[in-house]
XYZ file of C-alpha atoms in Angstrom:
510
model
C 98.683 31.155 186.546
C 102.177 29.670 186.148
C 102.553 27.180 183.352
C 104.706 24.100 183.356
C 107.262 25.904 181.204
C 107.432 28.870 183.599
C 107.850 26.551 186.578
C 110.665 24.786 184.748
C 112.338 28.109 183.984
C 112.076 29.217 187.620
C 113.574 25.954 188.786
C 116.410 26.261 186.283
C 117.000 29.857 187.402
C 117.360 28.757 191.024
C 119.733 25.956 190.041
C 121.906 28.400 188.094
C 121.831 30.858 190.996
C 122.894 28.124 193.420
C 125.753 27.079 191.128
C 127.008 30.653 190.766
C 126.589 31.283 194.503
C 128.537 28.185 195.539
C 131.330 28.888 193.053
C 131.617 32.541 194.023
C 131.459 31.894 197.766
C 134.148 29.214 197.461
C 136.362 31.717 195.624
C 135.755 34.401 198.261
C 136.492 31.949 201.082
C 139.761 30.965 199.411
C 140.766 34.594 198.837
C 139.994 35.424 202.487
C 143.206 33.702 203.583
C 145.616 36.111 205.339
C 148.269 35.738 202.631
C 145.905 36.355 199.689
C 145.617 39.722 197.892
C 148.088 41.568 200.157
C 148.419 44.675 197.961
C 144.682 45.384 197.838
C 144.201 44.657 201.528
C 147.150 46.863 202.504
C 145.757 49.681 200.351
C 142.464 49.659 202.258
C 144.069 49.169 205.675
C 146.650 51.911 205.101
C 143.902 54.292 204.021
C 142.144 53.612 207.295
C 145.273 54.475 209.297
C 145.663 57.745 207.402
C 142.022 58.734 207.808
C 141.643 57.778 211.483
C 144.523 59.681 213.074
C 144.674 60.808 216.694
C 146.510 63.537 218.610
C 149.873 62.559 220.134
C 150.163 61.702 223.790
C 151.469 64.764 225.650
C 153.744 62.576 227.758
C 156.104 61.786 224.843
C 158.972 64.024 223.722
C 161.583 63.420 221.026
C 165.089 64.862 221.091
C 166.209 64.833 217.466
C 169.680 64.549 216.032
C 168.683 66.798 213.140
C 170.474 68.598 210.336
C 170.679 71.795 212.384
C 172.458 70.018 215.247
C 174.885 68.367 212.823
C 175.549 71.750 211.256
C 176.506 73.168 214.661
C 178.312 70.210 216.280
C 179.850 68.623 213.189
C 179.886 65.278 211.470
C 178.438 62.175 213.077
C 179.426 60.291 215.242
C 179.826 62.834 217.982
C 181.934 62.552 221.086
C 180.216 60.551 223.796
C 180.872 63.317 226.294
C 178.132 65.257 224.469
C 175.678 62.397 224.966
C 176.652 62.246 228.635
C 175.950 65.966 228.989
C 172.594 65.582 227.222
C 171.542 62.765 229.571
C 172.487 64.899 232.560
C 170.507 67.893 231.258
C 167.399 65.770 230.650
C 167.748 63.881 233.951
C 167.711 67.166 235.882
C 164.076 67.611 234.752
C 163.039 64.223 236.244
C 161.697 62.401 233.191
C 159.998 59.043 233.580
C 162.497 57.363 231.270
C 165.109 58.240 228.637
C 165.329 56.045 225.544
C 168.667 56.517 223.756
C 168.163 55.118 220.248
C 171.915 55.233 219.658
C 174.070 52.095 219.705
C 177.333 52.287 221.683
C 178.682 48.812 220.998
C 182.380 49.649 220.682
C 184.831 51.548 222.836
C 185.907 55.018 221.764
C 189.627 54.557 221.157
C 190.199 58.251 220.442
C 188.523 59.534 223.606
C 188.433 56.656 226.128
C 187.537 59.020 228.973
C 184.268 59.823 227.151
C 183.114 56.238 227.691
C 183.547 56.720 231.421
C 181.579 59.976 231.331
C 178.734 58.357 229.380
C 178.625 55.298 231.636
C 178.567 57.511 234.724
C 175.754 59.687 233.317
C 173.655 56.627 232.455
C 174.246 55.085 235.887
C 173.433 58.343 237.731
C 170.204 58.773 235.781
C 169.073 55.201 236.464
C 166.305 55.617 233.882
C 168.115 55.136 230.569
C 167.118 52.418 228.095
C 169.675 51.446 225.449
C 169.153 49.575 222.165
C 170.208 46.123 221.082
C 170.218 44.829 217.508
C 170.714 41.537 215.731
C 174.264 41.309 214.459
C 174.612 41.259 210.696
C 177.505 39.725 208.812
C 179.737 36.686 209.411
C 179.292 34.490 212.462
C 180.943 35.619 215.674
C 180.864 33.922 219.079
C 178.130 35.187 221.375
C 174.373 35.567 221.344
C 174.196 37.127 217.874
C 173.409 40.627 219.142
C 175.053 44.018 218.830
C 174.643 45.430 222.310
C 176.167 48.237 224.389
C 179.636 47.909 225.870
C 179.600 45.731 229.013
C 180.068 48.622 231.453
C 177.416 50.699 229.697
C 175.028 47.748 229.584
C 175.383 47.275 233.320
C 174.699 50.968 233.899
C 171.537 51.002 231.758
C 168.162 50.446 233.380
C 167.136 48.075 230.580
C 167.901 47.026 227.023
C 165.339 46.783 224.242
C 165.471 45.679 220.626
C 164.675 48.281 217.953
C 163.730 45.995 215.062
C 160.541 46.321 213.056
C 158.885 43.927 210.602
C 158.933 45.026 206.967
C 156.212 43.679 204.669
C 156.830 42.482 201.115
C 156.122 45.976 199.748
C 158.781 47.522 201.994
C 156.304 49.190 204.375
C 156.558 48.844 208.157
C 153.202 47.866 209.622
C 154.186 45.654 212.549
C 156.895 44.625 214.980
C 157.645 41.782 217.370
C 157.302 42.323 221.098
C 160.221 39.975 221.807
C 163.362 39.237 219.822
C 166.643 37.533 220.573
C 167.847 34.140 221.763
C 164.943 31.929 222.791
C 166.258 31.562 226.342
C 166.818 35.294 226.930
C 164.930 37.532 224.466
C 164.748 41.306 224.666
C 161.499 43.188 224.639
C 160.839 45.921 222.151
C 162.427 49.244 223.004
C 159.057 50.909 223.706
C 158.034 48.128 226.102
C 161.382 48.349 227.889
C 160.811 52.084 228.359
C 157.392 51.470 229.875
C 158.844 48.865 232.239
C 161.358 51.441 233.493
C 158.736 54.189 233.796
C 156.226 51.880 235.516
C 158.032 49.092 237.409
C 154.703 47.578 238.452
C 153.690 47.078 234.826
C 152.699 43.478 234.223
C 154.647 41.297 231.821
C 158.046 42.896 232.350
C 160.846 40.304 232.426
C 163.972 40.737 234.539
C 166.160 43.627 233.448
C 169.006 41.108 233.066
C 168.799 37.347 232.630
C 170.664 35.341 235.248
C 171.779 32.754 232.677
C 173.139 34.305 229.482
C 172.276 32.445 226.258
C 174.744 30.011 224.795
C 176.975 30.913 221.865
C 175.266 30.515 218.510
C 171.778 30.568 219.997
C 169.125 30.999 217.334
C 167.591 34.462 217.040
C 163.840 34.178 217.416
C 160.908 36.581 217.182
C 157.557 36.342 218.942
C 154.496 38.413 219.737
C 153.787 40.110 216.415
C 151.947 43.408 216.882
C 150.406 45.756 214.366
C 151.448 49.375 214.793
C 148.414 51.699 215.185
C 150.094 54.835 213.872
C 148.811 58.064 215.393
C 150.028 60.230 212.512
C 152.756 60.819 209.988
C 156.400 61.873 210.388
C 156.876 64.820 212.739
C 153.714 64.008 214.704
C 155.300 64.276 218.171
C 156.704 67.162 220.178
C 160.322 67.391 219.038
C 163.309 69.344 220.356
C 166.600 69.799 218.567
C 169.558 68.000 220.137
C 171.651 71.167 220.143
C 168.935 73.137 221.970
C 168.719 70.540 224.740
C 172.506 70.407 224.977
C 172.652 74.184 225.402
C 169.745 74.226 227.856
C 167.583 76.281 225.498
C 164.357 74.387 226.209
C 161.632 75.008 228.825
C 162.574 73.971 232.346
C 159.769 71.416 232.480
C 159.949 70.202 228.869
C 160.773 66.627 229.953
C 159.346 66.449 233.467
C 157.342 63.265 233.957
C 157.653 62.317 230.285
C 158.898 59.525 228.067
C 161.937 61.013 226.330
C 163.333 59.496 223.134
C 166.691 60.456 221.661
C 167.462 59.525 218.068
C 168.321 60.679 214.587
C 165.942 62.268 212.096
C 168.653 63.749 209.868
C 168.727 62.718 206.221
C 171.130 59.844 205.574
C 171.713 59.195 209.265
C 169.989 56.372 211.115
C 167.103 54.161 210.096
C 164.345 55.519 207.872
C 161.210 53.497 207.149
C 158.307 53.623 204.732
C 155.081 53.598 206.742
C 151.355 53.529 205.904
C 150.993 57.121 207.115
C 153.971 58.558 205.234
C 152.632 61.012 202.657
C 154.438 62.139 199.501
C 157.066 59.405 199.933
C 158.168 60.788 203.317
C 160.057 58.236 205.377
C 159.700 57.971 209.138
C 162.818 57.893 211.340
C 163.242 54.841 213.547
C 163.003 56.925 216.717
C 159.554 58.151 215.634
C 158.406 54.594 214.920
C 159.303 53.777 218.534
C 157.349 56.854 219.616
C 154.339 55.631 217.614
C 154.359 52.278 219.426
C 154.819 53.985 222.785
C 151.976 56.396 222.004
C 149.611 53.528 221.168
C 150.446 51.727 224.416
C 149.906 54.846 226.507
C 146.615 55.605 224.731
C 145.430 52.012 225.099
C 145.044 51.671 221.335
C 145.769 48.204 219.992
C 145.049 46.654 216.607
C 145.004 42.927 215.941
C 144.427 41.052 212.722
C 140.963 39.524 212.751
C 140.972 35.730 213.297
C 140.835 33.824 209.975
C 137.314 32.500 210.586
C 135.980 35.953 211.483
C 137.731 37.536 208.509
C 136.195 34.905 206.214
C 132.724 35.637 207.602
C 133.335 39.371 207.098
C 134.067 38.722 203.416
C 131.327 36.155 202.798
C 128.413 38.067 204.345
C 128.194 40.952 201.827
C 128.588 38.532 198.916
C 125.743 36.357 200.246
C 123.522 39.441 200.599
C 124.394 40.561 197.072
C 123.550 37.129 195.674
C 120.181 37.158 197.459
C 119.509 40.610 196.016
C 120.244 39.289 192.533
C 117.779 36.455 193.067
C 114.959 38.437 194.674
C 115.264 42.002 193.335
C 115.213 43.569 189.914
C 118.445 44.211 187.971
C 118.770 47.892 188.903
C 117.905 47.354 192.574
C 120.362 44.448 192.731
C 123.080 46.621 191.187
C 122.482 49.392 193.727
C 122.503 46.818 196.527
C 125.850 45.415 195.360
C 127.375 48.903 195.195
C 126.040 49.755 198.658
C 127.412 46.515 200.110
C 130.835 47.205 198.596
C 130.872 50.712 200.053
C 129.790 49.346 203.440
C 132.532 46.689 203.411
C 135.135 49.363 202.629
C 133.830 51.694 205.328
C 133.839 48.953 207.958
C 137.354 47.838 206.995
C 138.536 51.431 207.424
C 136.703 52.223 210.669
C 136.624 48.929 212.591
C 140.334 49.011 213.602
C 139.703 52.259 215.478
C 136.352 51.122 216.887
C 137.007 47.511 217.782
C 140.769 47.003 217.478
C 140.245 44.363 214.762
C 141.752 44.760 211.318
C 139.973 43.013 208.449
C 141.170 42.217 204.933
C 138.199 43.130 202.659
C 139.711 42.469 199.224
C 138.001 39.079 198.860
C 134.563 40.600 199.518
C 135.192 43.376 196.997
C 136.193 40.873 194.321
C 133.121 38.752 195.071
C 130.833 41.786 194.792
C 132.464 42.884 191.545
C 132.025 39.416 190.017
C 128.513 38.609 191.290
C 126.514 41.020 189.141
C 128.302 40.327 185.799
C 128.154 36.557 186.330
C 124.449 36.597 187.143
C 123.706 39.025 184.300
C 125.579 36.780 181.892
C 123.550 33.753 182.939
C 120.244 35.642 182.789
C 121.137 37.090 179.399
C 122.063 33.641 178.136
C 118.801 32.208 179.499
C 116.787 35.039 177.931
C 118.438 34.511 174.559
C 117.793 30.767 174.783
C 114.145 31.385 175.679
C 113.700 33.779 172.759
C 115.267 31.301 170.384
C 112.956 28.500 171.505
C 109.899 30.737 171.282
C 110.813 31.886 167.805
C 111.336 28.324 166.651
C 107.996 27.350 168.201
C 106.254 30.160 166.338
C 107.956 29.071 163.135
C 106.669 25.559 163.592
C 103.169 27.025 163.929
C 103.495 28.753 160.577
C 104.802 32.206 161.543
C 107.577 33.351 159.209
C 110.502 34.696 161.310
C 113.980 35.313 159.801
C 116.190 33.587 162.417
C 118.792 32.744 159.799
C 119.859 34.041 156.465
C 120.687 37.537 155.184
C 117.642 39.133 156.811
C 118.911 38.188 160.277
C 122.648 38.571 159.754
C 123.065 42.140 161.004
C 123.973 43.022 164.601
C 125.246 40.834 167.417
C 123.584 37.739 168.835
C 121.237 39.580 171.188
C 120.328 42.227 168.630
C 119.367 39.532 166.116
C 117.090 37.965 168.716
C 115.506 41.348 169.469
C 114.962 41.987 165.774
C 113.306 38.576 165.459
C 110.990 39.313 168.402
C 110.127 42.694 166.930
C 109.372 41.053 163.582
C 107.208 38.387 165.247
C 105.350 41.025 167.278
C 104.602 42.957 164.124
C 103.249 39.822 162.445
C 101.124 39.011 165.494
C 99.709 42.535 165.539
C 98.848 42.247 161.874
C 97.269 38.854 162.510
C 95.311 40.248 165.458
C 94.083 43.105 163.308
C 93.052 40.672 160.578
C 91.179 38.456 163.054
C 89.513 41.486 164.598
C 88.358 42.814 161.263
C 87.092 39.394 160.241
C 85.266 38.959 163.549
C 83.642 42.360 163.191
C 82.186 41.392 159.838
C 80.313 38.411 161.272
C 76.575 39.209 161.584
C 76.032 36.861 164.543
C 77.126 37.668 168.115
C 80.585 36.104 168.429
C 83.009 35.946 171.357
C 86.470 34.409 171.766
C 87.361 32.898 175.172
C 90.418 31.312 176.716
C 90.450 27.823 178.211
C 89.187 29.138 181.553
C 86.135 30.851 180.063
C 87.399 34.451 180.170
C 86.286 36.618 177.251
C 89.161 37.829 175.119
C 87.360 39.256 172.056
C 83.764 40.192 171.252
C 82.357 41.681 168.053
C 79.851 44.492 167.676
C 76.920 42.112 167.294
C 77.767 40.478 170.635
C 77.912 43.812 172.423
C 74.672 44.916 170.834
C 73.008 41.650 171.815
C 74.339 41.529 175.378
C 74.701 45.168 176.356
C 72.506 47.000 173.919
C 75.545 49.101 172.971
C 77.191 49.072 169.563
C 79.806 51.839 169.704
C 82.130 52.295 172.740
C 85.380 54.094 173.400
C 88.604 52.164 173.045
C 89.136 48.883 171.236
C 85.776 47.846 169.738
C 86.817 44.195 170.004
C 87.502 44.183 173.744
C 85.859 46.755 175.949
C 83.704 46.309 178.076
C 83.382 42.487 177.945
C 87.085 41.633 178.231
C 87.929 39.549 181.269
C 84.368 38.642 182.169
C 83.391 35.002 182.491
C 81.385 33.683 179.545
C 79.272 31.662 181.984
C 78.219 34.884 183.717
C 77.483 36.711 180.495
C 75.453 33.850 178.960
C 74.112 32.429 182.193
C 70.529 33.171 181.196
C 70.635 30.820 178.205
C 68.615 27.652 178.980
C 68.791 24.278 177.273
C 65.177 23.636 176.152
C 65.562 19.887 176.423
C 66.974 19.801 179.967
C 65.906 23.235 181.201
C 69.475 23.647 182.553
C 71.883 26.540 181.885
C 73.421 26.104 178.495
C 76.809 27.608 179.401
C 78.415 26.378 182.645
C 82.042 26.125 183.848
C 81.712 22.338 183.766
C 80.700 22.298 180.129
C 83.442 24.751 179.247
C 85.999 22.550 181.015
C 84.896 19.480 179.124
């Protein structure tokens, strides 16, 4: 039956648990903010992208300006007549769209007729998308963009920006769907290609704005999107530029496909660190565009989980771990905490592919790592305090226990308490043996009971008197009377004066 002291200890344990739980949950809630613990969250999220890859869409083809083509044609930049010939060769196969990830923002003063050839090839194709970029460097009049030459821009089916968003660790994980002057932004290059391939696609703005933006208009970005990478560098069907130029590709290599033209050669064009780049391999900008296009065609989209949902995702496993610490044993609680951490990691890795939501689990992992040590520290402190009080109580009752002095100076704090308990237990065993021997020597039947009338000890004379047995197996002081009620054992004793039972629960209670 619980004593007042045990009830007090249980109440104190719950108060300590509540204090630790509130403190830890407040910390986890604070660390669940989107900007908190970016390195740990990116590590988990990037692992998920690498583990959950998918095959490339067959409708995407990349024409690569590679080292082999440069070795055959010569140093970059090449004559624009070559690009015109390439566009003609690809257009003959009736592709859905051609995305030229090459910026032609200045006239070719050495070969001006090449500009005419390129403009004519783009206009005849009618399915060419050209890039636009934010101008870097000193201020110049205009909309702040590096864009194709006016004649080439008019010939293109659409323009699209090719920027990506680089995180603080230098890795590209997202982009903006729209960039440019607020009054006339450009869509991302991949979206522009889809608008050309599928004119009925919803959300496509006009190919050209009727009112050009004013000079000095502020460059703005909107519609941040996470990139659900399908695989690492070289994931898509790729043809060498020189092979396409020579016509050394299958006759239907580009029929009905999204065709991207861009550089993958070392030192030429944009190269980006990505979550799926292994062994420090960088991904060319043209392949990043292909990744975004692939995700759109596959209907795969990833969004950051709303802050409230992300906070709940982090708090739930910590709450369950705290309940396990309160209700289960130490080992079971430890296993539960480990299992919850593994589950949180697995969900953070798999949920983007299953639900399209990306969670940041670092806060939950920190909460799970801290919960068990904090609770163990408090329970250890409470146990040490309880042992100290019990030892002092035994000392006050006359038991000699070396809590201080040279005899108790070895070992750490907990070891000294354990040694004191061991010493006290040894003294109590000796005392019990002494009492037992003394009780056995009494010639009269003698029994020792607790306050509720249960028999704790009985000597040989008592067993002989009550049971007619003197020698039994086991402890001669206990078996077989231990635990029986004294009122039941001595119920046949009658008070001669009152003719009432001599031993009753009422008399024992009084």
